[in-house]
PDB file of C-alpha atoms and ligand atoms in Angstrom:
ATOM      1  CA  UNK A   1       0.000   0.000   0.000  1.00  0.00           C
ATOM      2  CA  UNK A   2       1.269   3.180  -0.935  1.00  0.00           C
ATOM      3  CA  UNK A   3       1.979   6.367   1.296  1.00  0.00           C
ATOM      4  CA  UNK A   4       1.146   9.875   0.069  1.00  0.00           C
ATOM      5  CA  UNK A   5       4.499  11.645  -0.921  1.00  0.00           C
ATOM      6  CA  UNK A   6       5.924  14.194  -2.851  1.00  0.00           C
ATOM      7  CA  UNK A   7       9.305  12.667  -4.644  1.00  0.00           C
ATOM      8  CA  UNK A   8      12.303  14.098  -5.883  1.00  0.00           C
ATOM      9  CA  UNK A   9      12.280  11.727  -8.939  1.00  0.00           C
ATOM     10  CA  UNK A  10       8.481  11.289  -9.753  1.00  0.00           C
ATOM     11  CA  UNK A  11       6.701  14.495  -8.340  1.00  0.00           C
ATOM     12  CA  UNK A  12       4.436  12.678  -6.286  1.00  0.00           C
ATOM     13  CA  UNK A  13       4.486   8.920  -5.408  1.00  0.00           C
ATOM     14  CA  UNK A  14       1.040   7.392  -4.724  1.00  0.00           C
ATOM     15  CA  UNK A  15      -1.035   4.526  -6.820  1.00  0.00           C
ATOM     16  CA  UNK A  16       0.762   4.845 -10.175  1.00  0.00           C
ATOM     17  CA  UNK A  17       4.325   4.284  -8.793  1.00  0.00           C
ATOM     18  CA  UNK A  18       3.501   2.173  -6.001  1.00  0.00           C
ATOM     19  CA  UNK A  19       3.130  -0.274  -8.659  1.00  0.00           C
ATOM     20  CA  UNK A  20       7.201  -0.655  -8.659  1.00  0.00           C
ATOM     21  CA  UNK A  21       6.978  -3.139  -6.431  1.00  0.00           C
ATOM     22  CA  UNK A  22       5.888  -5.738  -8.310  1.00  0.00           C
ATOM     23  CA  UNK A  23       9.247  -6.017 -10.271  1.00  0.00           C
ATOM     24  CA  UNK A  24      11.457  -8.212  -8.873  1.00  0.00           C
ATOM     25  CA  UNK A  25      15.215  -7.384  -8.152  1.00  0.00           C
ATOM     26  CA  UNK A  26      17.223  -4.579  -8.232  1.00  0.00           C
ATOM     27  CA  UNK A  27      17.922  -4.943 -11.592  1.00  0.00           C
ATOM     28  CA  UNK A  28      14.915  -4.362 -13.009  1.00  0.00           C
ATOM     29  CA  UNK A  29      13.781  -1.143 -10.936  1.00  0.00           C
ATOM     30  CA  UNK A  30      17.239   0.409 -12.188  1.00  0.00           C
ATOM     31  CA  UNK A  31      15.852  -0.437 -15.623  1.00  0.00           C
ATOM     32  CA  UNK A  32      12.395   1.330 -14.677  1.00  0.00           C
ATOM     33  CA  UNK A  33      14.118   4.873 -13.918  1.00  0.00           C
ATOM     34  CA  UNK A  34      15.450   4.948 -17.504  1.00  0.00           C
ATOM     35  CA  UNK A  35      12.469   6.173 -18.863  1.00  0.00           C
ATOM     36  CA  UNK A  36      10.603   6.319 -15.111  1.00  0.00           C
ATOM     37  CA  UNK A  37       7.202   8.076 -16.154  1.00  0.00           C
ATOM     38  CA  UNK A  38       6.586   5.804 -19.273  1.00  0.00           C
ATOM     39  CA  UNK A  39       7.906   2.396 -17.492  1.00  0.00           C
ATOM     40  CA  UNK A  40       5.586   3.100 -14.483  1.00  0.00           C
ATOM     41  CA  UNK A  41       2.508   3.457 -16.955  1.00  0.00           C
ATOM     42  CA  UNK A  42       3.497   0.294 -18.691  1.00  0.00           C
ATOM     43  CA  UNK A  43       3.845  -1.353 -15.767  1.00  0.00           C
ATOM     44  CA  UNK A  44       0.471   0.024 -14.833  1.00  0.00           C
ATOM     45  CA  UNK A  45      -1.089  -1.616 -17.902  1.00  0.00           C
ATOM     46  CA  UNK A  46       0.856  -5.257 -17.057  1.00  0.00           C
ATOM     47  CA  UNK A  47      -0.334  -5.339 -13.790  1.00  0.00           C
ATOM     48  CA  UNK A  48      -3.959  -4.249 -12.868  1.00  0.00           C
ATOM     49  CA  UNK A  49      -4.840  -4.771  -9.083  1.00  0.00           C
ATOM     50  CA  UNK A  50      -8.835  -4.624  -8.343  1.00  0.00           C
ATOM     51  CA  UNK A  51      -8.511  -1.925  -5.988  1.00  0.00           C
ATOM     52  CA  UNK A  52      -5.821   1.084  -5.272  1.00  0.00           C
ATOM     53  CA  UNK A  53      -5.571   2.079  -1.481  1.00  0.00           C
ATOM     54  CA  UNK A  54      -3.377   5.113  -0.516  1.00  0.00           C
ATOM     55  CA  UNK A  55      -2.491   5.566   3.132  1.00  0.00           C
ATOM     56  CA  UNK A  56      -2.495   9.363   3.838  1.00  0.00           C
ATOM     57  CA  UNK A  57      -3.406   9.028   7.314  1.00  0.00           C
ATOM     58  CA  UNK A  58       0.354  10.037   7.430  1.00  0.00           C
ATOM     59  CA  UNK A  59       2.012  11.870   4.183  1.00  0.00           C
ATOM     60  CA  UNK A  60       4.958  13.119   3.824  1.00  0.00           C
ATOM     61  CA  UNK A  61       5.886  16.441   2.268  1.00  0.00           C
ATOM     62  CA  UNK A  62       9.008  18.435   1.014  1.00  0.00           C
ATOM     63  CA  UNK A  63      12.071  16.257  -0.303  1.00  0.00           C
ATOM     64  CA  UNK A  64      10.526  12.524  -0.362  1.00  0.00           C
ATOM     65  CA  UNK A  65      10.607   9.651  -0.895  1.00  0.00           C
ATOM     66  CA  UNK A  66      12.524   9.438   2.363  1.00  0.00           C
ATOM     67  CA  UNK A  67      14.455  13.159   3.241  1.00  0.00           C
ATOM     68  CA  UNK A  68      10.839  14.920   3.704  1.00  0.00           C
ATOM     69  CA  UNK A  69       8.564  15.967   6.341  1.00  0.00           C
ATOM     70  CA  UNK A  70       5.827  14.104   7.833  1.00  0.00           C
ATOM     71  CA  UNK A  71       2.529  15.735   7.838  1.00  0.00           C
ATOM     72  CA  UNK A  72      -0.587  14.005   9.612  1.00  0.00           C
ATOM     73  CA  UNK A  73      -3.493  14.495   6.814  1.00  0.00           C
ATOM     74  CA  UNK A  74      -5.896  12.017   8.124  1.00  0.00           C
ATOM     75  CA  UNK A  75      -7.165  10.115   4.473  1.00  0.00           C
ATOM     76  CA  UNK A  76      -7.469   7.081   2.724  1.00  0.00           C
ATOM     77  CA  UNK A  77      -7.912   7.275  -0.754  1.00  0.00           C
ATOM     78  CA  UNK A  78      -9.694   4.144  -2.104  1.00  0.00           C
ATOM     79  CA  UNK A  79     -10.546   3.680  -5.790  1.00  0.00           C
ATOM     80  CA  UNK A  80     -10.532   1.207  -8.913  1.00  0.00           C
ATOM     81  CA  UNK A  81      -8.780   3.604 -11.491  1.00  0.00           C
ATOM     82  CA  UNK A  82      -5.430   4.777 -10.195  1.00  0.00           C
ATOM     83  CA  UNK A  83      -4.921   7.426 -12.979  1.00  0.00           C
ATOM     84  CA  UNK A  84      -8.344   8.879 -10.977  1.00  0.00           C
ATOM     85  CA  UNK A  85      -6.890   8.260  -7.232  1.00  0.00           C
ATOM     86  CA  UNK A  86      -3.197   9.765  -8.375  1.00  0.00           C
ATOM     87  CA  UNK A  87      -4.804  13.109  -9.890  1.00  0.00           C
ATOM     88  CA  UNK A  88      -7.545  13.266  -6.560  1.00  0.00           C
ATOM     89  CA  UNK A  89      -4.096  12.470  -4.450  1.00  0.00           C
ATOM     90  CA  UNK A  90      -2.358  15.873  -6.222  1.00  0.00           C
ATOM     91  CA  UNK A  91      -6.306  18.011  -5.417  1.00  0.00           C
ATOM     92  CA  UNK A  92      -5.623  16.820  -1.846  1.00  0.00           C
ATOM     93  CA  UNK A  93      -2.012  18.145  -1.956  1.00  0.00           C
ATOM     94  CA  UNK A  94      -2.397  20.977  -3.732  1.00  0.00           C
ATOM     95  CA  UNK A  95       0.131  19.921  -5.663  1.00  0.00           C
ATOM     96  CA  UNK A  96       0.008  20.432  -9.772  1.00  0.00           C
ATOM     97  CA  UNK A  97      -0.445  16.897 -11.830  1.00  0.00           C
ATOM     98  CA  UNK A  98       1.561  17.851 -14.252  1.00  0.00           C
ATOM     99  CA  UNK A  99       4.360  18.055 -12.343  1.00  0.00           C
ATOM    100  CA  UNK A 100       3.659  14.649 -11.315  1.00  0.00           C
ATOM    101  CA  UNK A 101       5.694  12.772 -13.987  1.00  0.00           C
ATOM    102  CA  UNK A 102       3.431   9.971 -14.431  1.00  0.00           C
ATOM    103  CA  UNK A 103       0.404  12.126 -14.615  1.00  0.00           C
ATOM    104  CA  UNK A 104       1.830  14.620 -16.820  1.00  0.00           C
ATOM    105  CA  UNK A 105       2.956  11.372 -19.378  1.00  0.00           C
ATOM    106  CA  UNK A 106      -0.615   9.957 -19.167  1.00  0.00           C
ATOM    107  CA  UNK A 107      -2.324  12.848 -19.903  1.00  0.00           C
ATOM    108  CA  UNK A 108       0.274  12.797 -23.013  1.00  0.00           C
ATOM    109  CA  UNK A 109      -0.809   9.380 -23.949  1.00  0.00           C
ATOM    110  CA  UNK A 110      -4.027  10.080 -23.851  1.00  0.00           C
ATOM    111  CA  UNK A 111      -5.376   7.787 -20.772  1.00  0.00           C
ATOM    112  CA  UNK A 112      -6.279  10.970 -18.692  1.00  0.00           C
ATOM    113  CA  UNK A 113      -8.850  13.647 -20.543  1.00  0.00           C
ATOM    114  CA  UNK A 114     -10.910  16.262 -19.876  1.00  0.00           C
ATOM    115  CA  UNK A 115     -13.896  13.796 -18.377  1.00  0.00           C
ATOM    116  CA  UNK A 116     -10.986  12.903 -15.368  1.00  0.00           C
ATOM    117  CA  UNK A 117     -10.432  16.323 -14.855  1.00  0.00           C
ATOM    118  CA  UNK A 118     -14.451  17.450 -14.892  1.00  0.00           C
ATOM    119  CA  UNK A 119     -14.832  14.485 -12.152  1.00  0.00           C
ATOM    120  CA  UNK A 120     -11.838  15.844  -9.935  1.00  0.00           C
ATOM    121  CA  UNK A 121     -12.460  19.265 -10.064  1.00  0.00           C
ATOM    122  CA  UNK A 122     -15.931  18.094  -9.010  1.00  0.00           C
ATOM    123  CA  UNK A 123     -15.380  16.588  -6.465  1.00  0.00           C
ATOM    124  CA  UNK A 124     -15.807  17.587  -3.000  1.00  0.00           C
ATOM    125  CA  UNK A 125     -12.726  16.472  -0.737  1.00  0.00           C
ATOM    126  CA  UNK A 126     -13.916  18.079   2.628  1.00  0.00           C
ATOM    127  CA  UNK A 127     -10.612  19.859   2.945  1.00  0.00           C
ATOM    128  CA  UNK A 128      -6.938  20.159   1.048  1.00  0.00           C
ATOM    129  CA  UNK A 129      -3.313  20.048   1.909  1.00  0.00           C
ATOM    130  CA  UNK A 130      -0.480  22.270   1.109  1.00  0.00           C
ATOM    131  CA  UNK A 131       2.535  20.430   0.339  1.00  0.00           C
ATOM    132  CA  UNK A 132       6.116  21.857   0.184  1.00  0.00           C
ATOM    133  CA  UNK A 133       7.703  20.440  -2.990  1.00  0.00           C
ATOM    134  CA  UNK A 134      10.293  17.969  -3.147  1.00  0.00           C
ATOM    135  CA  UNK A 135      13.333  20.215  -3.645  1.00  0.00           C
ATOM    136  CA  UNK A 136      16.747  19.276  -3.961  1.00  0.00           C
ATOM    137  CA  UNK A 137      19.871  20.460  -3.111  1.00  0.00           C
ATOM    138  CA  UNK A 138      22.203  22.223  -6.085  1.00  0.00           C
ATOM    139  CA  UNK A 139      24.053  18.810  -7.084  1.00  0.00           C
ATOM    140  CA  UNK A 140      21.144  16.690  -7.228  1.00  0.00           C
ATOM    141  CA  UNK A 141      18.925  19.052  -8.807  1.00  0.00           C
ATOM    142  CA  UNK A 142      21.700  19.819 -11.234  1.00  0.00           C
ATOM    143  CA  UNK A 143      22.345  16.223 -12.322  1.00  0.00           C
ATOM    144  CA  UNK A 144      18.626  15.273 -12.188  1.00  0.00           C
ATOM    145  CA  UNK A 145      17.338  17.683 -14.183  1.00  0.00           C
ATOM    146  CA  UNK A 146      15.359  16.155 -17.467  1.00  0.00           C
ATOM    147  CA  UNK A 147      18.148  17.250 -19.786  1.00  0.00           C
ATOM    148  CA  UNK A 148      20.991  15.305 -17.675  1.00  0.00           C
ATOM    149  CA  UNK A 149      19.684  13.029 -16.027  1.00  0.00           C
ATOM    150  CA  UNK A 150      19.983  10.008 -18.655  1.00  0.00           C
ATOM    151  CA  UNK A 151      23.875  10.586 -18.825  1.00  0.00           C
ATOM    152  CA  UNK A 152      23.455  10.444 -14.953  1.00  0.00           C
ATOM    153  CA  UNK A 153      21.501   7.276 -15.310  1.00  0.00           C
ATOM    154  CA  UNK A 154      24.308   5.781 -17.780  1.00  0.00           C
ATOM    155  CA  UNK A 155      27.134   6.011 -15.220  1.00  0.00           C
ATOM    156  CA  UNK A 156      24.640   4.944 -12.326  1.00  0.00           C
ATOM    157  CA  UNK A 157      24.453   1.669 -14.419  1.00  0.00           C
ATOM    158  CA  UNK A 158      27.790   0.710 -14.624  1.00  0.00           C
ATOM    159  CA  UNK A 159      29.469  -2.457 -12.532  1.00  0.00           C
ATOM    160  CA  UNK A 160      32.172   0.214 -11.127  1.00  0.00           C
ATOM    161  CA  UNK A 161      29.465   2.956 -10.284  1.00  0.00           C
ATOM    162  CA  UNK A 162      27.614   0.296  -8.221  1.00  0.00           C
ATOM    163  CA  UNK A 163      30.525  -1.065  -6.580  1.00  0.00           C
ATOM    164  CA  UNK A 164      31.446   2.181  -5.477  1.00  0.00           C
ATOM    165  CA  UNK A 165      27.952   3.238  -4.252  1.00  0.00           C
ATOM    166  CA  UNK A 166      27.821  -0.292  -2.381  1.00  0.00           C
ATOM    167  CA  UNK A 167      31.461   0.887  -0.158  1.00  0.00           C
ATOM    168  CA  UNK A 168      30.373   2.970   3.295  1.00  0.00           C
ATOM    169  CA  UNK A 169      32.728   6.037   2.021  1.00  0.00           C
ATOM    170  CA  UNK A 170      30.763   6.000  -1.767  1.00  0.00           C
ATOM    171  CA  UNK A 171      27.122   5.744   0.349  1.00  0.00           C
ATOM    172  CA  UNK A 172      27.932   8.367   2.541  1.00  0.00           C
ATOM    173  CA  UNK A 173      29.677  10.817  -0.470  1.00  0.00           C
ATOM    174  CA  UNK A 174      26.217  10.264  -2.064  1.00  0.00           C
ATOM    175  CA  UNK A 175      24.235  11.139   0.705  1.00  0.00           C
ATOM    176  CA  UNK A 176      26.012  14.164   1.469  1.00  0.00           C
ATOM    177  CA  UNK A 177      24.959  15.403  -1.723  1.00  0.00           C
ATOM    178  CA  UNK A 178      21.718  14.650  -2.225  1.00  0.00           C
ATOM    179  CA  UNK A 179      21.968  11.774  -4.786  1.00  0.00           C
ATOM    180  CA  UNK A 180      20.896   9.251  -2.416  1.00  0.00           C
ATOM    181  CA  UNK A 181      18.152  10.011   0.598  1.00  0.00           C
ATOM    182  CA  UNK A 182      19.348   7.254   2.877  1.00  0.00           C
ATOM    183  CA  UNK A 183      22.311   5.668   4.340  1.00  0.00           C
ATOM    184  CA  UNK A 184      21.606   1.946   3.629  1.00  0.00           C
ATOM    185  CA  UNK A 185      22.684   0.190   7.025  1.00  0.00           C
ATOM    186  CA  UNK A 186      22.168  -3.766   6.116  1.00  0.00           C
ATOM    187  CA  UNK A 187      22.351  -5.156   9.619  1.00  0.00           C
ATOM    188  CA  UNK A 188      19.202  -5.601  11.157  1.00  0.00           C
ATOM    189  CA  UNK A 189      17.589  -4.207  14.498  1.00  0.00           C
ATOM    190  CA  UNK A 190      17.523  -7.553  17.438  1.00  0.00           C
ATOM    191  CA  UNK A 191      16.190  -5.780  20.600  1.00  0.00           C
ATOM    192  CA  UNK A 192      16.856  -8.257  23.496  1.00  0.00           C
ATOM    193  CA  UNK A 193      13.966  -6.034  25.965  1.00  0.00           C
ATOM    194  CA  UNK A 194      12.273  -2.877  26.614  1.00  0.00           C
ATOM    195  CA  UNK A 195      11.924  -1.037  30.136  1.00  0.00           C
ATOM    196  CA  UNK A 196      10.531   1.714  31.320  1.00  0.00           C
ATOM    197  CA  UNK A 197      12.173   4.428  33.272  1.00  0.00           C
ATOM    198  CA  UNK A 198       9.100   5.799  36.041  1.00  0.00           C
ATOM    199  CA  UNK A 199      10.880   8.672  36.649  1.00  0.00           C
ATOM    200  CA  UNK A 200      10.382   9.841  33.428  1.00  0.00           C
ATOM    201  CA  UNK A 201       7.108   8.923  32.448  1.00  0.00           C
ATOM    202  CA  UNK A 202       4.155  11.221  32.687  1.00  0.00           C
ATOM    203  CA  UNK A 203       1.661   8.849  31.637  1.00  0.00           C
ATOM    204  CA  UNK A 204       0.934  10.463  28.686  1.00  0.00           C
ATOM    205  CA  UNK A 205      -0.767   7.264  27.230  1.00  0.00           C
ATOM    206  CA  UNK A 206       1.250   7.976  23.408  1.00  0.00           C
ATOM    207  CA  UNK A 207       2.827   4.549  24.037  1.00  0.00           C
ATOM    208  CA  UNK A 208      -0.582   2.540  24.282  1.00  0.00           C
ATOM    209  CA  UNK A 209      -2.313   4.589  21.471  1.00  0.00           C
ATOM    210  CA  UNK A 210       0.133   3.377  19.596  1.00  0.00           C
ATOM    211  CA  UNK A 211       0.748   0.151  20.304  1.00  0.00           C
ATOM    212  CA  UNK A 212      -0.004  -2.072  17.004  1.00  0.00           C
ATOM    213  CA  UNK A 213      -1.640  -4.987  19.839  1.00  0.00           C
ATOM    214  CA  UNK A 214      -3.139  -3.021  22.744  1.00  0.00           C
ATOM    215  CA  UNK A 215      -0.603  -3.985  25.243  1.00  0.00           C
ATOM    216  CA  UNK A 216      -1.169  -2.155  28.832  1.00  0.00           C
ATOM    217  CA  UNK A 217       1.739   0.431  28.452  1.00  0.00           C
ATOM    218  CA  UNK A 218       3.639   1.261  29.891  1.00  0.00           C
ATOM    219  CA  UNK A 219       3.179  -1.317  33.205  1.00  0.00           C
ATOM    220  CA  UNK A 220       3.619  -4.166  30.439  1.00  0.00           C
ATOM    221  CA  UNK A 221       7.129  -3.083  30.352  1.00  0.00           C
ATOM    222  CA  UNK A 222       8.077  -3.042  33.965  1.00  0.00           C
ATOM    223  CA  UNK A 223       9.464  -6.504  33.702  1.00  0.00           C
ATOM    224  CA  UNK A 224      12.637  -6.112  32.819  1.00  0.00           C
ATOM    225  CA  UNK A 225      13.214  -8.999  30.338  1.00  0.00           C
ATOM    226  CA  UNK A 226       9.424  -8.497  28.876  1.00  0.00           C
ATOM    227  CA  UNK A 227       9.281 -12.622  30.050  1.00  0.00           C
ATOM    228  CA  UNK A 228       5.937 -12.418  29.863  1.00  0.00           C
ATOM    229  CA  UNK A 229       5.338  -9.924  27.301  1.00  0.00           C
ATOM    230  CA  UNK A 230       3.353 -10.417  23.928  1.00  0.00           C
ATOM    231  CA  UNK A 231       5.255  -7.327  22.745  1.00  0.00           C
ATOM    232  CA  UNK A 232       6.646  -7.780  18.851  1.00  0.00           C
ATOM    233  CA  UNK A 233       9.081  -5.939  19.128  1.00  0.00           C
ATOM    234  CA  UNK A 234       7.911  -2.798  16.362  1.00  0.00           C
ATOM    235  CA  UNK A 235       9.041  -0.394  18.750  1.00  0.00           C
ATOM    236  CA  UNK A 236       6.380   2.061  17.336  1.00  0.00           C
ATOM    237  CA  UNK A 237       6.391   2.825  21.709  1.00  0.00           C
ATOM    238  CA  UNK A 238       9.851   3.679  21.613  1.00  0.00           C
ATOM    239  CA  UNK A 239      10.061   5.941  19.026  1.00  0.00           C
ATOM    240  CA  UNK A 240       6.618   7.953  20.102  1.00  0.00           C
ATOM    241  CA  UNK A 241       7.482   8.330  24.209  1.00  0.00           C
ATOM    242  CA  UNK A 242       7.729  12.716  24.475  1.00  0.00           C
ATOM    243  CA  UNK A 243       9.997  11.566  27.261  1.00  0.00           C
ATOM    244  CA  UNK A 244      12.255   9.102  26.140  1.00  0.00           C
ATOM    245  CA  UNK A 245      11.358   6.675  29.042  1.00  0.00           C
ATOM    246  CA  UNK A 246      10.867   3.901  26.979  1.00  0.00           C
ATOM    247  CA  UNK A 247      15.013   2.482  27.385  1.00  0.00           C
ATOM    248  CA  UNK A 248      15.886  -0.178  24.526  1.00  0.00           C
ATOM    249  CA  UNK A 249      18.345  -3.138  24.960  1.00  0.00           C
ATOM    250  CA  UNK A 250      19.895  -4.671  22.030  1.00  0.00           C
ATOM    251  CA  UNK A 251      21.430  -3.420  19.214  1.00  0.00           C
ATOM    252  CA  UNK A 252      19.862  -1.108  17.053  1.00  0.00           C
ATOM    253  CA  UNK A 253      21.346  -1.964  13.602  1.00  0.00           C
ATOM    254  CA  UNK A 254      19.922   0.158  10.670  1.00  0.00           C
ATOM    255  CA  UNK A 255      17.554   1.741  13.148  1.00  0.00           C
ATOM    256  CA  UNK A 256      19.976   4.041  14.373  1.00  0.00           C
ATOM    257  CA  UNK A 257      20.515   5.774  11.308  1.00  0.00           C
ATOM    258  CA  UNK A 258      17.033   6.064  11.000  1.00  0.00           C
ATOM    259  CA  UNK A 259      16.142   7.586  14.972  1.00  0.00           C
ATOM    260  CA  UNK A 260      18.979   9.984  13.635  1.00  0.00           C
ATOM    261  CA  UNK A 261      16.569  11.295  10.988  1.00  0.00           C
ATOM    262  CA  UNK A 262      13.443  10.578  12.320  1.00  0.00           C
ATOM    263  CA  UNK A 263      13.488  10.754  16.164  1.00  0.00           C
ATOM    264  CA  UNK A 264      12.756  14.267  16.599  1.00  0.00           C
ATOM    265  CA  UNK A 265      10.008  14.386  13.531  1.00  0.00           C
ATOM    266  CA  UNK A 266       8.361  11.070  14.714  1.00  0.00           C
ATOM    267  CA  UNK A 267       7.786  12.746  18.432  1.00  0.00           C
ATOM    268  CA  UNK A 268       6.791  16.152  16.885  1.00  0.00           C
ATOM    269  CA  UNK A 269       3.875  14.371  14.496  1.00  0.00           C
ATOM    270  CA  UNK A 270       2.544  11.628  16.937  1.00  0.00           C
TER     271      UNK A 270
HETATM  272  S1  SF4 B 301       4.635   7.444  26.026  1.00  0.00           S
HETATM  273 FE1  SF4 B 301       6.348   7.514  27.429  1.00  0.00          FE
HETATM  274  S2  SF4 B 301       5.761   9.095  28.916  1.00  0.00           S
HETATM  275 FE2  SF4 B 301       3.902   8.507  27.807  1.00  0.00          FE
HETATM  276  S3  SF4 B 301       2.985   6.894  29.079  1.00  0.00           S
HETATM  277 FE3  SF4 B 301       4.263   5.880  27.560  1.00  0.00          FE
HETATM  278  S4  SF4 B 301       6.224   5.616  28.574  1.00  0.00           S
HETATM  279 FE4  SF4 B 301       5.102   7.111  29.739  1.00  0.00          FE
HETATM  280  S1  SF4 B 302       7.426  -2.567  20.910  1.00  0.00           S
HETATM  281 FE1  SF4 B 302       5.468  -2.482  19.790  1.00  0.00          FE
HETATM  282  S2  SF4 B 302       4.350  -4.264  20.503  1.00  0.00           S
HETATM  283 FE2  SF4 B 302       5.991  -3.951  21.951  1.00  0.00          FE
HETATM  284  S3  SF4 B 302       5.103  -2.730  23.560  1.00  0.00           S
HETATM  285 FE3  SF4 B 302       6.059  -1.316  22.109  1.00  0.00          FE
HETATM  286  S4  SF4 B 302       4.446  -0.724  20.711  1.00  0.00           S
HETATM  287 FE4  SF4 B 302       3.725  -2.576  21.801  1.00  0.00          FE
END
């Protein structure tokens, strides 16, 4: 299920691209971005799910797919034709289709008219977002602009390019500059238990609104070792506790990099 987003690459990323995930392999996707809008739309024809669901309960705005800001919108968007969801998707962000790359090549192809328009313009969403666009910094924005961005793509292909990009120097070089939003981290997050610190909490009741199986938080994590615990381990409690009382043992793996990122906007949103 796709998440509303602007992104860099695609404008916005909601049914159209979501589709992305059905190829299989890296391989393949790097394939896709040659030609990204037009790929996506054949794609789109291949592979024709019933329905299209788009989680905006949470969006994220500014330099997606994973550098932007999350923004609590409060909408599903649930609909049969995805040309139809994507273009209500852009109403609700305010943001213009035809900067959406995929919309902007349908309506080029023909599959979006005047009648899609009529019907969005229409209808009645209740109320509408703002999104900041996805803006890059100079380098990226230099090298991904339309007119460079397939010699970009070229070099991005090659065995040497990807070997580099796979060392922790090359990933961090490219994150510095914009060319890549994350730094990977490959080993995994294996939290041995959760406790809570009472002096700190407030019982502010984030941790059990949040808690994917209704857990009674935070006494569920007064036992030290969780022994007894049902807890999976998401650690959704963690990362929403205003106080930081929630204390993790283990070893965080790629999570760290990503409470680096996120810590501060996960807290501010919840
Ligand atoms: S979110 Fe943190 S402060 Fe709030 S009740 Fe849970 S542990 Fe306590
Ligand atoms: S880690 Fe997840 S499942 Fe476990 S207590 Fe926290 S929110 Fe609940």
């Amino acid at each position: 299920m796709p998440k509303l987003k602007t992104h860099f690459e695609a404008g916005m990323s909601a049914c159209l691209k979501n589709l992305m995930g059905c190829l299989v392999g890296q391989e393949n996707k790097k394939k896709t971005h040659k030609s990204l809008a037009a790929n996506i739309l054949n794609i789109n024809k291949a592979v024709k799910p019933h329905l299209h669901i788009v989680d905006a309960i949470f969006s994220m705005e500014g330099l997606g797919p994973t550098r932007g800001t999350p923004l609590k919108t409060g909408a599903v968007f649930v609909g049969t034709n995805p040309y139809l969801v994507d273009l209500m998707c852009a109403k609700f962000a305010s943001f213009d289709y035809r900067k959406v790359r995929t919309l902007a090549e349908a309506e080029l192809r023909g599959t979006i008219d005047g009648s899609y328009h009529d019907f969005v313009r229409n209808y009645n969403l209740g109320g509408i977002f703002h999104f900041k666009p996805p803006k890059a910094g100079i380098i990226a924005s230099f090298i991904h602009s339309p007119k460079r961005q397939k010699y970009f793509l070229a070099i991005r292909n090659t065995p040497l390019f990807n070997y580099l990009c796979s060392t922790k120097a090359g990933g961090k070089l490219l994150y510095m500059t914009g060319l890549r939003q994350d730094v990977f981290i490959e080993e995994d997050a294996e939290c041995v238990s959760l406790s809570i610190d009472l002096e700190k909490c407030t019982n502010c009741g984030k941790c059990v609104e949040y808690c994917p199986i209704g857990l009674d938080l935070p006494g569920a994590l007064s036992d030290a070792e969780n022994k007894d615990s049902k807890c999976i381990q998401c650690l959704y409690c963690l990362c929403v506790c205003p106080e930081s009382a929630i204390k993790f043992c283990g070893k965080l793996g790629f999570m760290e990099e990503q409470l680096k990122q996120y810590d501060e906007i996960i807290k501010r949103t919840a």
